[in-house]
Coordinates of C-alpha atoms and ligand atoms in Angstrom, one line a residue:
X279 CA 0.0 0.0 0.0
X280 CA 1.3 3.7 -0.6
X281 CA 1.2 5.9 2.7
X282 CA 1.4 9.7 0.9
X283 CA 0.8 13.4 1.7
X284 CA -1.9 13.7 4.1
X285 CA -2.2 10.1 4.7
X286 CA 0.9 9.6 5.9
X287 CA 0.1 8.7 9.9
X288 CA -3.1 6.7 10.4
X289 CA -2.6 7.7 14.1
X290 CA -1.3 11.1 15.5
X291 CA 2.6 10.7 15.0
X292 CA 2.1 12.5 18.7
X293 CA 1.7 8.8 19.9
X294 CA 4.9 7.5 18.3
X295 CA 8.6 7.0 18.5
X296 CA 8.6 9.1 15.5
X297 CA 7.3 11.9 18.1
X298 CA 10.3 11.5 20.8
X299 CA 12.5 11.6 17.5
X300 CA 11.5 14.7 16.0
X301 CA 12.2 16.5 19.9
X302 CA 15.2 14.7 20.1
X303 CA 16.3 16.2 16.4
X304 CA 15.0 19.7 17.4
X305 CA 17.4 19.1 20.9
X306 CA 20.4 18.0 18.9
X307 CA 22.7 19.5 16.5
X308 CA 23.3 17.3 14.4
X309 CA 23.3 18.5 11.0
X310 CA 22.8 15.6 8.7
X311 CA 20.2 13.4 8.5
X312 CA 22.3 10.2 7.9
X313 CA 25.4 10.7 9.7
X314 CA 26.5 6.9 10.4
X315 CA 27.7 6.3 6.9
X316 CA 29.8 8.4 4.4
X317 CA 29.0 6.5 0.9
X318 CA 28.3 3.1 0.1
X319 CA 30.4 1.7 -2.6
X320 CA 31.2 -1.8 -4.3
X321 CA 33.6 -3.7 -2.8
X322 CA 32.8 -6.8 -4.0
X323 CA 31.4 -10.5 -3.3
X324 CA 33.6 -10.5 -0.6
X325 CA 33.0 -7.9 1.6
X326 CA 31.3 -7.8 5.0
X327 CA 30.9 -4.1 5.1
X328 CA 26.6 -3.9 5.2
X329 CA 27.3 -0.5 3.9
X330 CA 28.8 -1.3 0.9
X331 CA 27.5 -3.5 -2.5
X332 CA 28.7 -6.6 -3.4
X333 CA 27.4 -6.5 -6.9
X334 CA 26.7 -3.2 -8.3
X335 CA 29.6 -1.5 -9.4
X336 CA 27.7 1.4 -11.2
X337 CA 30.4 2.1 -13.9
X338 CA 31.7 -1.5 -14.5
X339 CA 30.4 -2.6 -17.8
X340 CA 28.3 -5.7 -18.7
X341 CA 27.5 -6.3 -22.0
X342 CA 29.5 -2.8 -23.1
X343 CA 27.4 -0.5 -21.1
X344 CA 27.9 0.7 -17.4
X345 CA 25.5 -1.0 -15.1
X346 CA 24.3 2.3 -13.5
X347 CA 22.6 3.0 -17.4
X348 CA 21.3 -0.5 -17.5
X349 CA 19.7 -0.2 -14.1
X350 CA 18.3 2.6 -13.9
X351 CA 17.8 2.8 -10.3
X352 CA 15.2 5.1 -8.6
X353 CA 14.3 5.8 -4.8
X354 CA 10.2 6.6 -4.4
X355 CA 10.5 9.9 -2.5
X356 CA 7.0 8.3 -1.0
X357 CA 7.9 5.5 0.8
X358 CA 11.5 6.5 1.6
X359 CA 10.8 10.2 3.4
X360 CA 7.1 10.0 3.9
X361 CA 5.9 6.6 5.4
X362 CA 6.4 6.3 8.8
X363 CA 5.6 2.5 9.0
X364 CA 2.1 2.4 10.5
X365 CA -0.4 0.2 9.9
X366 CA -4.2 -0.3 10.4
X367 CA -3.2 -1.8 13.7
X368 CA -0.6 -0.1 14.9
X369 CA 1.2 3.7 15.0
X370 CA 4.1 5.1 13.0
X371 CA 7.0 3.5 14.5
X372 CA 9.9 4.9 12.2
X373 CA 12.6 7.4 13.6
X374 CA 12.8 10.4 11.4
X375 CA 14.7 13.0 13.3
X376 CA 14.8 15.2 10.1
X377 CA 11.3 15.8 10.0
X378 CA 8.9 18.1 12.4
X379 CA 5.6 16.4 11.3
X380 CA 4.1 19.6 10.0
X381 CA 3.2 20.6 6.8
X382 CA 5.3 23.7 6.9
X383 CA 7.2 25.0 3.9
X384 CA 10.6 24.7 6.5
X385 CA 10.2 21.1 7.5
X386 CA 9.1 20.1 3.0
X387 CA 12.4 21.9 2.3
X388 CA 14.5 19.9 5.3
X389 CA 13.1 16.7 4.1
X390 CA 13.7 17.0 0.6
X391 CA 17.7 18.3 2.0
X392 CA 17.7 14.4 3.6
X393 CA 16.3 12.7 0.7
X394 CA 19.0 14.3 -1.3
X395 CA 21.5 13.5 1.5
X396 CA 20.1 9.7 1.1
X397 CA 20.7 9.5 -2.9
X398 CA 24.0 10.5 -2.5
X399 CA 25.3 8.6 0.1
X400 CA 23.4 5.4 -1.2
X401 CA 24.6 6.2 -4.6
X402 CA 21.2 6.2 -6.2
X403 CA 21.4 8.5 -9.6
X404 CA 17.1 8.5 -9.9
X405 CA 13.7 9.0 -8.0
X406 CA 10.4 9.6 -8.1
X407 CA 7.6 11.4 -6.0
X408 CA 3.9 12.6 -6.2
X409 CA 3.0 16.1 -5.9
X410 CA 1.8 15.4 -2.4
X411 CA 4.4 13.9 -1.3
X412 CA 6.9 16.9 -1.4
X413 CA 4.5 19.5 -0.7
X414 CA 1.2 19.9 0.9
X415 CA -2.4 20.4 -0.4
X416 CA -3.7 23.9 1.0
X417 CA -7.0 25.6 0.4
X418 CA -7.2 25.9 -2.7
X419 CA -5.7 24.5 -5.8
X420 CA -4.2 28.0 -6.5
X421 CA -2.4 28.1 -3.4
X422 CA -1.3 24.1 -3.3
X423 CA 0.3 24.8 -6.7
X424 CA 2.2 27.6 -5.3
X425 CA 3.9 25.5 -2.4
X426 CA 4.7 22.7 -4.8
X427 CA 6.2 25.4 -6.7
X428 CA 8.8 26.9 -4.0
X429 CA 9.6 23.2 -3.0
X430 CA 9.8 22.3 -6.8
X431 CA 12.5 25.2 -6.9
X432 CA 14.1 23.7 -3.8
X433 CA 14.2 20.4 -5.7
X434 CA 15.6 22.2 -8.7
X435 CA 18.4 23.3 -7.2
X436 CA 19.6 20.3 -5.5
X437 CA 19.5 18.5 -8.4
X438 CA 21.6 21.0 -10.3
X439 CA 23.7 20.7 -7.4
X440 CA 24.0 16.6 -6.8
X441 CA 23.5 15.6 -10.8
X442 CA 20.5 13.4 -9.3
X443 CA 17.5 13.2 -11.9
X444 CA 13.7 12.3 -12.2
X445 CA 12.9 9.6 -13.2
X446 CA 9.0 10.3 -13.2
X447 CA 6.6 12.4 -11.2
X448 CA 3.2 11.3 -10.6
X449 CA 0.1 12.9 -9.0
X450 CA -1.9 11.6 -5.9
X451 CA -5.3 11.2 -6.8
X452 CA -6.0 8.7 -4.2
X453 CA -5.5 10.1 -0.6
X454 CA -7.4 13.6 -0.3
X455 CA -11.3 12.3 0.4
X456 CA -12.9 14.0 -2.5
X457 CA -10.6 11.2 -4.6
X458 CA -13.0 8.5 -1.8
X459 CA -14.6 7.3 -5.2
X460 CA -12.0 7.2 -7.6
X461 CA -10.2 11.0 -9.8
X462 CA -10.7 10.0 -13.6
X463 CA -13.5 7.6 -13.3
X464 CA -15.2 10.0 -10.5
X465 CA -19.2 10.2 -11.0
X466 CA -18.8 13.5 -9.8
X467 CA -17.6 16.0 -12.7
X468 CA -16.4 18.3 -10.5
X469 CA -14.0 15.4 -9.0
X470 CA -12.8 14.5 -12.6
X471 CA -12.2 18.3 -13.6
X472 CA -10.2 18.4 -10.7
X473 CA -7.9 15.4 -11.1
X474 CA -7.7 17.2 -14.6
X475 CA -6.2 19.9 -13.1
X476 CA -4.0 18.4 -10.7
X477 CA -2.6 15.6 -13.5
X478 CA -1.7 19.3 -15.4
X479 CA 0.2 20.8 -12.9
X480 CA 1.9 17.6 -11.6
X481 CA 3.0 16.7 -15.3
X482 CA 4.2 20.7 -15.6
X483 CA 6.3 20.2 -12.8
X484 CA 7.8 16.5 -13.9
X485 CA 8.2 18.3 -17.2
X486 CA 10.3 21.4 -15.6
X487 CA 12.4 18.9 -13.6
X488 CA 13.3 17.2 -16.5
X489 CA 11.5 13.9 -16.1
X490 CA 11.8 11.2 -18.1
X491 CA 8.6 9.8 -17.3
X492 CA 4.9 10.9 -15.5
X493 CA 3.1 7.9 -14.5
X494 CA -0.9 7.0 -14.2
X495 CA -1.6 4.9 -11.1
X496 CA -5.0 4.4 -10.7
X497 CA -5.6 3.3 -6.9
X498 CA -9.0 3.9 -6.7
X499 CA -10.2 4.0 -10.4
X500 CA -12.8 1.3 -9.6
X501 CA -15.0 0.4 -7.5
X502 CA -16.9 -1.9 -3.9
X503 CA -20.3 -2.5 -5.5
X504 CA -21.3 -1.9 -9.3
X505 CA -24.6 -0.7 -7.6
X506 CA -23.4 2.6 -7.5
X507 CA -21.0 2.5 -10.6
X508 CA -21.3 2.3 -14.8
X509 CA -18.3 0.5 -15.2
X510 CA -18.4 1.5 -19.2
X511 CA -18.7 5.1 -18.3
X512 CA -16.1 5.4 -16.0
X513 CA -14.1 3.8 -18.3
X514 CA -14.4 6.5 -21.0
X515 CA -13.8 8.5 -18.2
X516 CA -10.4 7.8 -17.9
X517 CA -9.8 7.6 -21.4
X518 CA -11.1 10.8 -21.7
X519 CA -8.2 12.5 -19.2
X520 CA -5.5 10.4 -20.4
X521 CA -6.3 11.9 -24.0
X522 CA -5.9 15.5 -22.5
X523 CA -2.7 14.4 -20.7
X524 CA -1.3 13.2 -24.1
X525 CA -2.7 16.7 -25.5
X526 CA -0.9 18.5 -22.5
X527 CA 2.2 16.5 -23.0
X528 CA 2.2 18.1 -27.0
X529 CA 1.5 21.3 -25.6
X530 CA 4.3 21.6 -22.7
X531 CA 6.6 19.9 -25.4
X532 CA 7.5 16.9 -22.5
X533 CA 9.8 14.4 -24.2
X534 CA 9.9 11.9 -21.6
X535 CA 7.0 8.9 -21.5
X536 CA 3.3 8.4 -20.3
X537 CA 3.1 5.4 -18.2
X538 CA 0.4 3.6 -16.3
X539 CA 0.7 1.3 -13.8
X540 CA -1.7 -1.8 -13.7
X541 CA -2.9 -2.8 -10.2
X542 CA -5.5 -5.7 -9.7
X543 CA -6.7 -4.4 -5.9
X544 CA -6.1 -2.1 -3.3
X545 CA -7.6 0.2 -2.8
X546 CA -10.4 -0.3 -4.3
X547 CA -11.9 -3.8 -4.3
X548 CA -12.1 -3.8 -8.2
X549 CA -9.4 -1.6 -9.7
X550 CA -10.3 -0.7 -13.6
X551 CA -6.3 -1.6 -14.3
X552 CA -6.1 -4.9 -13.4
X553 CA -3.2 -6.2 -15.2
X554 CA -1.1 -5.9 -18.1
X555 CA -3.4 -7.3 -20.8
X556 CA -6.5 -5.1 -19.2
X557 CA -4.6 -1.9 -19.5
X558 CA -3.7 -3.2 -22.9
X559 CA -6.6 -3.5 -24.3
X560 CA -7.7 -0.4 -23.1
X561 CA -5.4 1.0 -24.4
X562 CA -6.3 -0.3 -27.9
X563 CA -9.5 0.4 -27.0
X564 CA -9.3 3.9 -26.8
X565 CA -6.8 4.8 -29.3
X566 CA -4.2 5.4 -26.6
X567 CA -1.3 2.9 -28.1
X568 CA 2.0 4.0 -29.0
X569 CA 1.1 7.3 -26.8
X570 CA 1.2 5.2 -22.9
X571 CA 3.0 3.0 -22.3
X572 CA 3.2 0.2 -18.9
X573 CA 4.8 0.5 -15.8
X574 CA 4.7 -2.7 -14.3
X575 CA 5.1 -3.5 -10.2
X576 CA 5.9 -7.1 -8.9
X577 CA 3.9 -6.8 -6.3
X578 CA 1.2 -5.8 -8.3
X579 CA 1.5 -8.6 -10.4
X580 CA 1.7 -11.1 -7.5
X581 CA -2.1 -9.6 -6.7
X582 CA -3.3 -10.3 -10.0
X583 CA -2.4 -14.0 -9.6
X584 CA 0.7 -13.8 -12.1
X585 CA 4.3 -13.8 -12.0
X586 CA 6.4 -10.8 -12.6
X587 CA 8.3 -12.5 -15.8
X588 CA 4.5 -12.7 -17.2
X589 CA 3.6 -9.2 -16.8
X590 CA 6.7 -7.9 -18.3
X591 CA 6.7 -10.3 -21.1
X592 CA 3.2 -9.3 -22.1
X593 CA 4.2 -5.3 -22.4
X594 CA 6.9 -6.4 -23.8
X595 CA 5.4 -8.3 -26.3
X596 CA 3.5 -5.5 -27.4
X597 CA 6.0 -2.7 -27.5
X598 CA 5.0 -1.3 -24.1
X599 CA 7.2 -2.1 -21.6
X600 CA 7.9 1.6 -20.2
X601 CA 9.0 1.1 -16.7
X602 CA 9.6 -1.3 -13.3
X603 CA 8.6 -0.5 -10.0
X604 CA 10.8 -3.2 -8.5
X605 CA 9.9 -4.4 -5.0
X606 CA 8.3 -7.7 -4.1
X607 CA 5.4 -9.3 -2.4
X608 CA 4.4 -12.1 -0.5
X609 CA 2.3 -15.1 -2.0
X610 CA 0.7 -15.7 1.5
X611 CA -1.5 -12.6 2.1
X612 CA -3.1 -10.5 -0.3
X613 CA -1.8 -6.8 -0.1
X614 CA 0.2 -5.0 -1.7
X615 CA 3.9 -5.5 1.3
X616 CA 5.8 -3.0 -0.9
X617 CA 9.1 -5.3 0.6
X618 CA 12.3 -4.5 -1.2
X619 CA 13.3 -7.0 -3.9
X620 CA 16.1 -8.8 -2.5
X621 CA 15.7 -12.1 -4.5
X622 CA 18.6 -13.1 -6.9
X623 CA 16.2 -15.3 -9.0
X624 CA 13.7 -12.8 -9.4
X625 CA 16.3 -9.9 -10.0
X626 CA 17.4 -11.6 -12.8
X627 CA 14.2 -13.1 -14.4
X628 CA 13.5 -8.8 -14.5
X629 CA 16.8 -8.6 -16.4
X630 CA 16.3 -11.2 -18.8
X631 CA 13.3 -9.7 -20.3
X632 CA 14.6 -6.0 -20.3
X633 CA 17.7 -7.4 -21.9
X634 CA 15.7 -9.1 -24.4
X635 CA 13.4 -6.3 -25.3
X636 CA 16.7 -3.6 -25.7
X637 CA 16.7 -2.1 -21.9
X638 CA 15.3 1.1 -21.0
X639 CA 14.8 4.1 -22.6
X640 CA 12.6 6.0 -20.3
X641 CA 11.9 4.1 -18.0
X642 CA 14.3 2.7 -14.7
X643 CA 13.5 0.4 -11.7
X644 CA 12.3 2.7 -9.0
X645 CA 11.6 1.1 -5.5
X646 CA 8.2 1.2 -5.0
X647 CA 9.4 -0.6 -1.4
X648 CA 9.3 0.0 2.5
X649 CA 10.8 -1.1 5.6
X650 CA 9.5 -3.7 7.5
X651 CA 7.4 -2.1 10.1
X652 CA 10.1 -3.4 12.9
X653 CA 12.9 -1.7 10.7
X654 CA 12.5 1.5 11.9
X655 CA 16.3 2.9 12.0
X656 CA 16.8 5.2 9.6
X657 CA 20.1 2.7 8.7
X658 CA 17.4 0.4 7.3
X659 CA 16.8 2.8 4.5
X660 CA 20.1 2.2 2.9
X661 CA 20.1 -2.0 4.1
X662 CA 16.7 -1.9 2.3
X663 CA 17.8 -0.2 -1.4
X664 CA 21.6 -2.1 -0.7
X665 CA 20.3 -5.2 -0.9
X666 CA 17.8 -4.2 -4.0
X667 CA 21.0 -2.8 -5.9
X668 CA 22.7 -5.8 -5.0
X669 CA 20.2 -8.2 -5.9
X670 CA 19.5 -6.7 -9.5
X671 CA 23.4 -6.0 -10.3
X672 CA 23.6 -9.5 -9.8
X673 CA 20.5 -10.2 -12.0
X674 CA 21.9 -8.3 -14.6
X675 CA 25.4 -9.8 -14.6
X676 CA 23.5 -13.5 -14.2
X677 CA 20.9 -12.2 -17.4
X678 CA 23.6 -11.3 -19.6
X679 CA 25.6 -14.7 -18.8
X680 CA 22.2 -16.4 -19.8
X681 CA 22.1 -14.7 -23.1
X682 CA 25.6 -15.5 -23.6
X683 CA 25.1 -19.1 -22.6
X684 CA 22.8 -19.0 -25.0
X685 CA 21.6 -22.6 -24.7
X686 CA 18.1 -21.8 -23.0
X687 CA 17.5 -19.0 -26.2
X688 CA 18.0 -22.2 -28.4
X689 CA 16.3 -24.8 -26.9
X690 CA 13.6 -22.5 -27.5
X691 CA 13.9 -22.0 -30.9
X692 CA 14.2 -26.3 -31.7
X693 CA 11.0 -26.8 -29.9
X694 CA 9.7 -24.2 -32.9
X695 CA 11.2 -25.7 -36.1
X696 CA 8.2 -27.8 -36.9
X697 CA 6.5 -24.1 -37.5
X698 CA 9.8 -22.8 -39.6
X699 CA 8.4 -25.6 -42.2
X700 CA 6.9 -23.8 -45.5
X701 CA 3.5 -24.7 -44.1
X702 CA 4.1 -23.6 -40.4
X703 CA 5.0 -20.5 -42.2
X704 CA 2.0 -20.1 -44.6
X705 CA -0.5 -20.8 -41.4
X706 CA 1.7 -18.0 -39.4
X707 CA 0.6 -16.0 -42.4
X708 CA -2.7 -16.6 -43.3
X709 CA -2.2 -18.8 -46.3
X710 CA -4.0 -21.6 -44.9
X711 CA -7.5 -23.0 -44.5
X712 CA -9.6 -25.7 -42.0
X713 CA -10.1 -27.6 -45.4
X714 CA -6.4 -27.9 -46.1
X715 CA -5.4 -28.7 -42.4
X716 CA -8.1 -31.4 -42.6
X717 CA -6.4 -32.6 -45.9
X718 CA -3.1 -32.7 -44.8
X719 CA -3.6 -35.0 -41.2
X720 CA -6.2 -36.9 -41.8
X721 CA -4.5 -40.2 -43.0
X722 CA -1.7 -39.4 -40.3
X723 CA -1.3 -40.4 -36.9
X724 CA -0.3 -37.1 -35.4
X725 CA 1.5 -38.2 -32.0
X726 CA 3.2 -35.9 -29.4
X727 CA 5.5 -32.9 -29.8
X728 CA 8.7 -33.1 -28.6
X729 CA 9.0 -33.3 -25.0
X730 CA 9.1 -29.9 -23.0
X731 CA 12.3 -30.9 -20.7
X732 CA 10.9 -28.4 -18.5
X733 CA 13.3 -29.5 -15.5
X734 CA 16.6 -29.8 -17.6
X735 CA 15.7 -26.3 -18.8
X736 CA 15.4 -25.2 -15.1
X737 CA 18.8 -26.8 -14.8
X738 CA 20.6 -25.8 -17.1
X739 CA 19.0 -21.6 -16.0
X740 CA 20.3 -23.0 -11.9
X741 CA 23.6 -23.6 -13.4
X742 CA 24.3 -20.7 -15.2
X743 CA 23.5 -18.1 -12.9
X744 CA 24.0 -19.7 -9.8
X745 CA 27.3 -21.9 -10.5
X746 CA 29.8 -19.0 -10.8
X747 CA 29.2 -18.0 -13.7
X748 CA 26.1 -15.2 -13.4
X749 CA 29.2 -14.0 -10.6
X750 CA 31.6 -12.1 -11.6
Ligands
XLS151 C1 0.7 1.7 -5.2 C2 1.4 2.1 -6.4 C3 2.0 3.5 -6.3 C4 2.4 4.0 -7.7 C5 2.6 5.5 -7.7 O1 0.4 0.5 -5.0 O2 2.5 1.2 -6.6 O3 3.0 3.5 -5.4 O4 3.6 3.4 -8.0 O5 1.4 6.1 -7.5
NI152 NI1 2.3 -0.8 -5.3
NI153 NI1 4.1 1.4 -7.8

């Protein structure tokens, strides 16, 4: 689940350790935010330094490019500065000494000073926010814009200063209650003009931090009960705002992508962008291809009942594969845990199908992923994206050796040579008829294809990346 803006302590932070933190802070003198560690950097497989990667070595090449371009790493601005680990059960419980708990201009501009801190010292080139995550929502929209503005500005200038850049901005259209029954698929027009509005300002500001991406999550674009709902209306809905955004993007003159961000549940008991192949055809749908592309979450695919590799290969498969937000879930309960992907095996499935389909160009792997509620040190920050980094330079490395390997790719292509036959190719092209095909097996006995060797095939993947030579 994403914990943003205004929604960011179910209970008064008052109650919590984050509370005695924030006094302590104000008490000390301590001028940076994460003063137990200098800069993490690779020292290799060996090391047993838990502030320093074993496996991402951001300007050693694989496959002739640094790993850092390959990677594309991103820390979510949401989940990193602005969750302080509650849940429905329980308070905040994370330590934030940097941060007041007010929505004051002083405290945005501090916290955005220790994100910047974090990047730099967790050598982490990327990130992402929403607008409410850096800046509060005031009165009136006038007046919200104008905050996100002076903290924009703030933003600006440590980027200039740190060479950090945006990976995408997005805008929350899920936590404020007049969002209680979804932004683009509101019923209420006033709600949807609104969300317009917001999406425009939000995509102004991406654009003006040179983003290279503004993404569409739709969290509660859906619905409890279609009692109250017309699913087909809403659904033009959204079509309907994404058009302008694509309109908008013309008119600012952004380069960088449109992305959305399929979701099966949760919020919303029903969420309109389920999975890959529902935004998809949507997409198709509404004339929207070629203009939006997908940003897929593992997590997000564990809801929907798939693996990750799936999801991916399906937007790939189609041209659309924008973006990653790389975390993981757990199979056992059905939210969204948001943990940080720290699974070799997984890492590298990921890589193998952005290596396939050419890497990114817009897009990056930005971790959508929190703490563990009991990891509340602000240490576990940099233990949480370390062993993310770690886990997906080793996926990489371990991806690449499997495309050099190259056994897997051609066991693949055997099991497909009956097809590479003149007629596999005139069905492939629709040259043939029922009639014909009838013709053709009907004095034949057609017995079974050639076995699927699904285990020597998982083999063969376990000894590639995991018998030294996915290692470097
Ligand atoms: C929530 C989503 C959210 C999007 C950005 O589950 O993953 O974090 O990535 O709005
Ligand atoms: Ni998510
Ligand atoms: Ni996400």
């Amino acid at each position: 689940p994403l914990v943003t803006g205004v929604q960011t302590c179910a209970l008064p932070i008052s109650a919590g350790i984050a509370a005695c933190a924030a006094a302590a802070w104000q008490n000390s003198r301590m001028t940076a935010a994460f003063p137990f560690v200098d800069r993490v950097r690779f020292e290799g497989p060996g090391t047993r330094n838990p502030f320093a990667f074993r496996h991402y070595d951001p300007d050693a090449t694989v496959d002739g490019k640094p790993m850092r371009d390959h990677l594309r790493f991103a820390a979510c601005y949401w989940h990193t500065m602005r969750n302080g680990l509650g849940d429905p059960f329980g308070m905040p419980t994370a330590l934030m000494p940097w941060d007041d708990g007010t929505d004051a201009v002083t405290n945005c501009l501090r916290r955005a000073d220790a994100f910047f801190e974090f990047l730099e010292k967790c050598s982490i080139d990327r990130f992402c926010f929403h607008d409410r995550d850096v800046a509060p929502e005031m009165a009136t929209l006038r007046e919200t814009n104008a905050v996100l503005d002076r903290v924009a500005e703030h933003f600006a200038a440590r980027m200039q200063a740190s060479g950090k850049r945006l990976l995408w901005g997005t805008a929350c259209l899920f936590a404020h209650p007049r969002y209680m029954s979804g932004a683009g698929t509101s019923p209420d027009v006033k709600v949807f003009a609104h969300a317009c509005a917001q999406v425009k300002h939000a995509m102004e500001v991406t654009h003006r931090l040179g983003g290279d991406g503004y993404v569409f999550w739709g969290g509660r674009e859906g619905y409890s009960s279609l009692l109250n709902r017309d699913m087909p209306r809403d659904l033009a809905h959204m079509a309907r705002l994404l058009h302008m955004a694509v309109d908008w993007k013309a008119e600012l003159g952004f380069r960088g992508a449109l992305f959305i961000e399929p979701k099966p549940r949760e919020p919303s008991v029903h969420q309109y962008d389920f999975d890959a192949a529902t935004v998809l055809g949507f997409l198709r749908e509404h004339g929207l291809v070629g203009k939006v592309t997908l940003n897929i979450e593992t997590n997000h695919a564990t809801l929907a009942g798939h693996e990750m590799e799936h999801e991916l290969r399906v937007a790939a498969a189609a041209g659309a594969l924008g973006s990653i937000d790389a975390n993981m879930g757990t199979p056992h309960c059905g939210w969204d845990t948001d943990q940080y992907p720290t699974d070799y095996a997984l890492a590298t499935r990921v890589m193998e199908v952005v290596l396939a389909s050419g890497g990114f160009v817009h897009g990056g792997l930005n971790f959508d992923a929190k703490r563990r509620r009991e990891s509340w040190r602000p240490e576990d920050l940099f233990h949480g994206h370390i062993a993310g980094m770690d886990a997906f330079a080793f996926g990489l490395k371990a991806a690449a050796a499997l495309r050099a390997d190259g056994r897997l790719a051609a066991a693949l292509r055997a099991r497909y040579t009956s097809w590479d036959s003149d007629l596999g190719r005139r069905i492939e092209q629709g040259g043939a008829s029922f009639t014909e095909l009838e013709r053709l097996v009907a004095d034949e006995h057609v017995g079974p294809p050639a076995s699927g060797a699904q285990e020597r095939l998982e083999d063969t993947w376990n000894a590639v990346v995991w018998d030294g030579r996915g290692r470097r």
